Amino acid sequence: GDELLTHPACDPSDLSDAEMHEADRAFHARIVAAADSPVVTDLYSALRERQLRVTATARTHESPRRSTVTDQHVRLATALRDGDATEAKRCLREHLAHTMRAIGLSEDFPTGAHPTGGLDRG
């Protein structure tokens, strides 16, 4: 359904930076639950420690980056709604890589979660 598309992380215009940070965290948790997929679960497990470092840096949700993050959330939610697993994985990789760049982390994904590694199995 459209549940993810109506999530605050997809339309955060009225949110403070702190609220956007929390909406983003909740959105990602919802994605893992909604996907009900070993691929997505494995990806998030592999990225959990990095994800904690990312979410500890709420500045990633400040303008002007916020519109980019919102757009990525909308495209990811749309792909999931449409059942397009290939596009959903592409959007997710792009979103995570963009976030890592924004806070100065390497884009190298952990073993098993790299786009040419574990993500494309199954």
XYZ file of C-alpha atoms in Angstrom:
122
model
C 0.000 0.000 0.000
C 0.924 3.642 0.296
C 1.797 3.453 3.988
C 5.503 4.187 3.440
C 4.724 6.994 0.992
C 2.681 8.803 3.647
C 5.413 8.406 6.277
C 6.758 11.732 7.654
C 10.214 10.883 6.251
C 8.709 11.245 2.764
C 7.170 14.653 3.488
C 9.189 16.304 6.257
C 8.509 19.935 5.385
C 7.065 20.671 8.819
C 9.678 18.736 10.795
C 12.597 20.141 12.739
C 16.026 18.612 12.072
C 15.679 16.462 15.192
C 12.209 15.310 14.140
C 13.468 14.525 10.633
C 16.285 12.493 12.162
C 13.763 10.445 14.156
C 11.413 10.097 11.160
C 14.304 8.797 9.063
C 15.231 6.216 11.692
C 11.619 5.056 11.947
C 11.271 4.957 8.152
C 14.279 2.660 7.818
C 12.928 0.374 10.538
C 9.590 0.275 8.679
C 11.371 -0.631 5.428
C 13.068 -3.605 7.052
C 9.724 -4.774 8.457
C 7.792 -4.126 5.238
C 10.325 -5.827 3.003
C 10.136 -9.081 4.959
C 13.165 -10.086 2.927
C 16.367 -11.859 3.956
C 18.240 -9.618 1.509
C 17.080 -6.405 3.186
C 17.471 -7.849 6.686
C 21.014 -9.007 5.892
C 21.898 -5.625 4.426
C 20.735 -3.794 7.544
C 22.452 -6.297 9.820
C 25.708 -5.769 7.935
C 25.318 -2.007 8.107
C 24.013 -1.781 11.674
C 27.168 -0.334 13.249
C 27.622 2.158 10.440
C 23.912 2.985 10.598
C 24.342 3.822 14.297
C 27.195 6.188 13.457
C 25.103 7.723 10.688
C 22.031 8.225 12.856
C 24.193 9.675 15.606
C 24.951 12.497 13.158
C 21.605 14.249 12.821
C 23.233 17.002 10.730
C 22.743 14.706 7.711
C 19.088 15.772 7.758
C 19.650 19.524 7.650
C 18.902 21.572 4.548
C 19.888 21.585 1.718
C 20.402 17.833 1.882
C 16.918 17.198 3.259
C 15.197 17.469 -0.155
C 17.573 14.853 -1.571
C 16.936 12.500 1.351
C 13.181 13.000 1.009
C 13.311 12.272 -2.726
C 15.286 9.079 -2.064
C 12.742 7.990 0.554
C 9.854 8.569 -1.867
C 11.531 6.595 -4.673
C 12.368 3.739 -2.301
C 8.837 3.655 -0.870
C 7.374 3.690 -4.394
C 9.548 0.779 -5.515
C 8.549 -1.230 -2.446
C 4.869 -0.424 -2.983
C 5.135 -1.533 -6.614
C 6.926 -4.752 -5.669
C 9.990 -3.753 -7.724
C 12.743 -5.437 -5.718
C 15.499 -4.517 -8.176
C 14.622 -0.821 -8.077
C 14.142 -0.914 -4.293
C 17.642 -2.348 -3.803
C 19.102 0.216 -6.204
C 17.382 3.075 -4.334
C 18.505 1.696 -0.987
C 22.152 1.398 -2.082
C 22.061 4.933 -3.507
C 20.474 6.327 -0.337
C 22.959 4.659 2.019
C 25.963 5.607 -0.116
C 24.735 9.217 -0.273
C 24.343 9.334 3.509
C 27.827 7.920 4.054
C 29.322 10.504 1.688
C 27.422 13.282 3.464
C 29.064 12.501 6.798
C 32.459 11.683 5.345
C 32.407 7.894 5.693
C 33.767 5.525 3.102
C 31.202 4.176 0.677
C 32.729 0.718 0.909
C 29.933 -1.554 2.043
C 30.705 -4.322 4.543
C 31.405 -7.775 3.167
C 28.216 -9.395 1.927
C 26.312 -6.146 1.541
C 28.185 -4.701 -1.448
C 26.131 -4.162 -4.593
C 28.224 -6.756 -6.417
C 28.231 -9.090 -3.426
C 25.484 -10.450 -1.210
C 22.773 -7.991 -2.206
C 22.106 -9.564 -5.565
C 21.805 -13.152 -4.365
C 18.339 -14.589 -3.942
